[in-house]
Tab-separated table of C-alpha atoms in Angstrom:
chain	number	residue	atom	x	y	z
H	1	UNK	CA	-238.583	-21.117	4.958
H	2	UNK	CA	-236.100	-18.932	3.547
H	3	UNK	CA	-233.899	-16.362	5.067
H	4	UNK	CA	-234.409	-13.242	3.470
H	5	UNK	CA	-231.314	-12.198	2.885
H	6	UNK	CA	-231.215	-15.129	0.494
H	7	UNK	CA	-234.029	-14.325	-1.372
H	8	UNK	CA	-231.814	-11.399	-2.069
H	9	UNK	CA	-228.687	-13.531	-2.968
H	10	UNK	CA	-230.536	-16.259	-5.614
H	11	UNK	CA	-232.134	-12.924	-6.776
H	12	UNK	CA	-229.370	-11.101	-7.515
H	13	UNK	CA	-227.680	-14.362	-8.869
H	14	UNK	CA	-229.371	-14.009	-11.206
H	15	UNK	CA	-229.793	-11.030	-12.364
H	16	UNK	CA	-225.555	-11.622	-12.670
H	17	UNK	CA	-226.272	-15.978	-14.354
H	18	UNK	CA	-224.198	-15.841	-17.748
H	19	UNK	CA	-226.261	-17.296	-19.502
H	20	UNK	CA	-226.442	-20.711	-21.647
H	21	UNK	CA	-223.198	-20.006	-23.226
H	22	UNK	CA	-220.189	-21.459	-21.510
H	23	UNK	CA	-216.497	-20.631	-22.039
H	24	UNK	CA	-214.579	-21.452	-25.645
H	25	UNK	CA	-212.399	-23.402	-22.653
H	26	UNK	CA	-214.718	-25.524	-21.126
H	27	UNK	CA	-215.918	-26.245	-23.786
H	28	UNK	CA	-213.644	-27.738	-25.994
H	29	UNK	CA	-212.515	-29.753	-22.896
H	30	UNK	CA	-216.533	-30.845	-22.695
H	31	UNK	CA	-216.127	-32.699	-26.005
H	32	UNK	CA	-212.239	-32.996	-25.725
H	33	UNK	CA	-210.336	-31.412	-27.911
H	34	UNK	CA	-208.813	-28.176	-25.681
H	35	UNK	CA	-205.420	-29.254	-26.120
H	36	UNK	CA	-203.110	-30.218	-23.165
H	37	UNK	CA	-201.825	-27.008	-22.778
H	38	UNK	CA	-204.932	-25.026	-21.968
H	39	UNK	CA	-204.990	-27.881	-18.674
H	40	UNK	CA	-201.791	-27.682	-17.790
H	41	UNK	CA	-201.899	-23.229	-17.245
H	42	UNK	CA	-205.133	-23.480	-15.719
H	43	UNK	CA	-203.253	-25.697	-12.976
H	44	UNK	CA	-200.673	-22.563	-12.855
H	45	UNK	CA	-202.791	-19.910	-12.927
H	46	UNK	CA	-205.208	-21.283	-10.540
H	47	UNK	CA	-201.734	-21.875	-7.949
H	48	UNK	CA	-201.192	-18.988	-8.440
H	49	UNK	CA	-205.727	-17.189	-7.613
H	50	UNK	CA	-206.385	-19.643	-5.120
H	51	UNK	CA	-202.541	-19.059	-2.946
H	52	UNK	CA	-203.720	-15.125	-3.138
H	53	UNK	CA	-208.201	-15.831	-2.559
H	54	UNK	CA	-206.561	-17.182	0.630
H	55	UNK	CA	-204.729	-14.461	1.734
H	56	UNK	CA	-207.375	-12.014	1.304
H	57	UNK	CA	-210.226	-13.799	2.313
H	58	UNK	CA	-208.039	-13.585	5.095
H	59	UNK	CA	-207.206	-10.031	5.540
H	60	UNK	CA	-211.387	-9.552	5.462
H	61	UNK	CA	-212.019	-11.621	8.264
H	62	UNK	CA	-209.405	-9.422	9.900
H	63	UNK	CA	-211.371	-6.427	8.671
H	64	UNK	CA	-214.661	-6.950	9.831
H	65	UNK	CA	-213.018	-9.489	13.105
H	66	UNK	CA	-215.503	-7.838	15.732
H	67	UNK	CA	-218.611	-9.616	13.613
H	68	UNK	CA	-220.307	-13.127	11.739
H	69	UNK	CA	-219.036	-12.485	8.441
H	70	UNK	CA	-215.277	-12.576	9.905
H	71	UNK	CA	-215.657	-16.326	10.546
H	72	UNK	CA	-218.117	-16.979	7.060
H	73	UNK	CA	-214.474	-15.329	5.310
H	74	UNK	CA	-212.733	-17.615	7.702
H	75	UNK	CA	-213.846	-20.303	7.016
H	76	UNK	CA	-214.190	-19.062	2.842
H	77	UNK	CA	-210.311	-19.788	3.180
H	78	UNK	CA	-210.172	-22.359	4.632
H	79	UNK	CA	-211.739	-23.830	1.592
H	80	UNK	CA	-208.550	-21.889	-0.806
H	81	UNK	CA	-206.428	-23.807	1.231
H	82	UNK	CA	-208.445	-27.926	0.576
H	83	UNK	CA	-208.531	-26.816	-3.162
H	84	UNK	CA	-205.165	-25.584	-3.261
H	85	UNK	CA	-203.715	-28.987	-1.631
H	86	UNK	CA	-205.236	-31.143	-4.892
H	87	UNK	CA	-203.714	-29.709	-7.040
H	88	UNK	CA	-200.222	-30.731	-7.016
H	89	UNK	CA	-202.086	-33.917	-8.736
H	90	UNK	CA	-203.642	-32.102	-11.270
H	91	UNK	CA	-199.950	-30.276	-12.138
H	92	UNK	CA	-199.263	-33.967	-12.132
H	93	UNK	CA	-201.421	-35.422	-14.986
H	94	UNK	CA	-200.834	-32.071	-16.796
H	95	UNK	CA	-196.585	-32.657	-17.029
H	96	UNK	CA	-196.655	-29.984	-14.037
H	97	UNK	CA	-194.471	-31.340	-11.605
H	98	UNK	CA	-194.574	-28.829	-7.649
H	99	UNK	CA	-191.882	-26.110	-8.422
H	100	UNK	CA	-193.184	-25.435	-12.680
H	101	UNK	CA	-196.857	-24.835	-10.077
H	102	UNK	CA	-195.523	-22.803	-8.132
H	103	UNK	CA	-192.833	-21.031	-10.990
H	104	UNK	CA	-195.152	-20.805	-13.441
H	105	UNK	CA	-194.931	-16.614	-15.322
H	106	UNK	CA	-198.478	-15.350	-14.707
H	107	UNK	CA	-201.540	-14.171	-17.447
H	108	UNK	CA	-203.107	-10.480	-17.202
H	109	UNK	CA	-206.534	-11.879	-17.625
H	110	UNK	CA	-206.150	-14.725	-15.108
H	111	UNK	CA	-204.643	-12.890	-12.876
H	112	UNK	CA	-207.087	-10.362	-13.249
H	113	UNK	CA	-209.710	-11.433	-11.047
H	114	UNK	CA	-207.667	-11.999	-7.739
H	115	UNK	CA	-206.439	-9.042	-8.151
H	116	UNK	CA	-210.180	-7.579	-8.211
H	117	UNK	CA	-210.417	-9.272	-4.882
H	118	UNK	CA	-206.978	-8.292	-2.871
H	119	UNK	CA	-208.166	-4.809	-3.793
H	120	UNK	CA	-211.741	-5.262	-2.182
H	121	UNK	CA	-209.567	-6.975	0.680
H	122	UNK	CA	-209.310	-3.448	1.757
H	123	UNK	CA	-211.209	-1.886	-0.269
H	124	UNK	CA	-214.875	-3.080	-0.540
H	125	UNK	CA	-217.264	-3.698	1.916
H	126	UNK	CA	-217.676	-6.524	3.362
H	127	UNK	CA	-221.213	-7.502	3.695
H	128	UNK	CA	-221.672	-6.399	-0.406
H	129	UNK	CA	-218.122	-8.838	-0.397
H	130	UNK	CA	-219.692	-11.409	1.109
H	131	UNK	CA	-222.896	-11.548	-0.542
H	132	UNK	CA	-221.363	-10.280	-4.485
H	133	UNK	CA	-218.579	-13.902	-3.684
H	134	UNK	CA	-221.933	-16.138	-3.074
H	135	UNK	CA	-223.701	-14.497	-6.145
H	136	UNK	CA	-221.493	-16.033	-8.847
H	137	UNK	CA	-220.575	-19.521	-6.688
H	138	UNK	CA	-223.096	-21.872	-9.119
H	139	UNK	CA	-221.029	-20.051	-12.883
H	140	UNK	CA	-218.290	-21.357	-11.712
H	141	UNK	CA	-219.326	-24.420	-9.959
H	142	UNK	CA	-221.546	-25.015	-12.806
H	143	UNK	CA	-217.893	-25.530	-15.246
H	144	UNK	CA	-216.539	-27.058	-12.307
H	145	UNK	CA	-218.568	-29.723	-13.076
H	146	UNK	CA	-218.698	-29.736	-17.375
H	147	UNK	CA	-214.755	-29.980	-15.917
H	148	UNK	CA	-214.502	-32.798	-13.512
H	149	UNK	CA	-216.552	-34.783	-16.623
H	150	UNK	CA	-214.977	-34.194	-19.539
H	151	UNK	CA	-211.757	-35.052	-17.595
H	152	UNK	CA	-212.823	-38.394	-16.722
H	153	UNK	CA	-214.988	-38.944	-20.062
H	154	UNK	CA	-212.690	-37.408	-22.640
H	155	UNK	CA	-208.716	-37.426	-20.864
H	156	UNK	CA	-208.657	-40.343	-19.557
H	157	UNK	CA	-207.585	-38.460	-16.164
H	158	UNK	CA	-208.236	-40.021	-12.036
H	159	UNK	CA	-209.646	-39.475	-9.677
H	160	UNK	CA	-207.117	-37.457	-7.711
H	161	UNK	CA	-206.780	-35.661	-11.469
H	162	UNK	CA	-210.141	-33.924	-10.545
H	163	UNK	CA	-209.937	-33.884	-7.386
H	164	UNK	CA	-209.873	-29.474	-7.254
H	165	UNK	CA	-212.812	-29.180	-10.169
H	166	UNK	CA	-215.039	-31.890	-7.885
H	167	UNK	CA	-214.163	-29.429	-4.890
H	168	UNK	CA	-216.033	-26.470	-6.247
H	169	UNK	CA	-218.104	-28.326	-8.476
H	170	UNK	CA	-220.000	-29.181	-4.850
H	171	UNK	CA	-223.465	-27.348	-4.315
H	172	UNK	CA	-222.573	-25.248	-1.664
H	173	UNK	CA	-225.978	-24.486	-0.053
H	174	UNK	CA	-224.325	-24.502	3.349
H	175	UNK	CA	-221.820	-22.130	2.843
H	176	UNK	CA	-224.327	-19.526	1.054
H	177	UNK	CA	-226.955	-20.399	4.371
H	178	UNK	CA	-223.960	-19.909	6.833
H	179	UNK	CA	-223.793	-15.710	4.954
H	180	UNK	CA	-226.861	-15.189	4.944
H	181	UNK	CA	-227.016	-15.747	9.119
H	182	UNK	CA	-223.835	-13.988	9.195
H	183	UNK	CA	-225.407	-11.342	8.135
H	184	UNK	CA	-228.399	-10.953	9.687
H	185	UNK	CA	-231.423	-12.063	9.905
H	186	UNK	CA	-233.400	-8.615	7.951
H	187	UNK	CA	-233.075	-7.346	4.287
H	188	UNK	CA	-229.493	-6.122	3.537
H	189	UNK	CA	-230.127	-2.330	3.056
H	190	UNK	CA	-230.633	-1.230	-0.724
H	191	UNK	CA	-227.007	0.392	-0.439
H	192	UNK	CA	-224.847	-3.023	0.284
H	193	UNK	CA	-227.525	-4.797	-2.401
H	194	UNK	CA	-226.164	-1.760	-5.595
H	195	UNK	CA	-222.685	-2.090	-3.600
H	196	UNK	CA	-223.171	-6.454	-3.983
H	197	UNK	CA	-224.749	-5.938	-7.811
H	198	UNK	CA	-221.031	-3.804	-8.217
H	199	UNK	CA	-219.222	-5.835	-7.043
H	200	UNK	CA	-220.376	-8.514	-8.462
H	201	UNK	CA	-220.474	-7.987	-11.961
H	202	UNK	CA	-217.057	-7.283	-12.026
H	203	UNK	CA	-216.373	-10.332	-10.223
H	204	UNK	CA	-217.997	-11.954	-13.062
H	205	UNK	CA	-216.433	-9.647	-16.082
H	206	UNK	CA	-213.499	-10.553	-14.135
H	207	UNK	CA	-213.285	-14.685	-14.601
H	208	UNK	CA	-215.534	-14.348	-18.069
H	209	UNK	CA	-212.075	-12.587	-18.727
H	210	UNK	CA	-209.870	-15.947	-17.359
H	211	UNK	CA	-211.873	-17.863	-19.397
H	212	UNK	CA	-211.239	-15.985	-22.711
H	213	UNK	CA	-207.613	-15.662	-22.047
H	214	UNK	CA	-207.491	-19.347	-21.610
H	215	UNK	CA	-209.129	-19.549	-24.322
H	216	UNK	CA	-206.355	-18.848	-26.781
H	217	UNK	CA	-203.832	-21.032	-25.512
H	218	UNK	CA	-202.739	-23.471	-28.877
H	219	UNK	CA	-201.468	-27.376	-28.209
C-alpha cells in the first residue's frame, strides 16, 4: 500500500508531466543528427549545474537539520557528487578535458535551473521543495535514458562516456519512498502542496529553458 504522501507526489507528477514531445536536442540525439558541439556544451553546463545543485541541497539539509527531511536532502547531495564523478568521461568523449569542463563559460538559459534551486535553498519551504524535486524526477530521467541509448547506438560512445546519463536514467523508487517517509506519516496539507506545485512548475520551466538553449547549438 502506497504512502499517502507518495500518492500526492505521483498525482503532482502527473499534473506536471511534460507530455509526449521531447526537447528538440533529445530528439536530435535519438536520431543521430545532433552535433557533438551540443553534447560538449551539455557536458560543460552540467558540470556547473551539478556542483551548484550539490551545494544547494547541502544548504537545504542544514536549514532543516532537526527534521527527517534533512537526511533526504543530504542523500540527494551525495547523488550529485556521484554524478559529478562521471562527467570527466563524458567530457573526454566530446573533446573536453577536466580543465575545459571547469572553465567553459556558462549559458544563462542553462544556468537558470541551478540558480532557482539556489534560491529555493535560501528561501524555499523545505517540505515543498522536496516534493517539487521528487515530482520532476521522471521527466529528467526519461530524457537521460533516451540520450544514453542514443549515445551508444548513434554515436558509438563507451559505457563510461554514457555513465552520467545512465546514473540519472535509473528509476528512483527508494528516493521517492525516503522522501515520503521523511515528510511525515500523514498527507501533506494543501498550502504545502500548492507551494510545491509553484516550485515544480518553475523548476520544470527552467529545465525546458536548459534544453531549448542547447537545442539551438550548431555544429
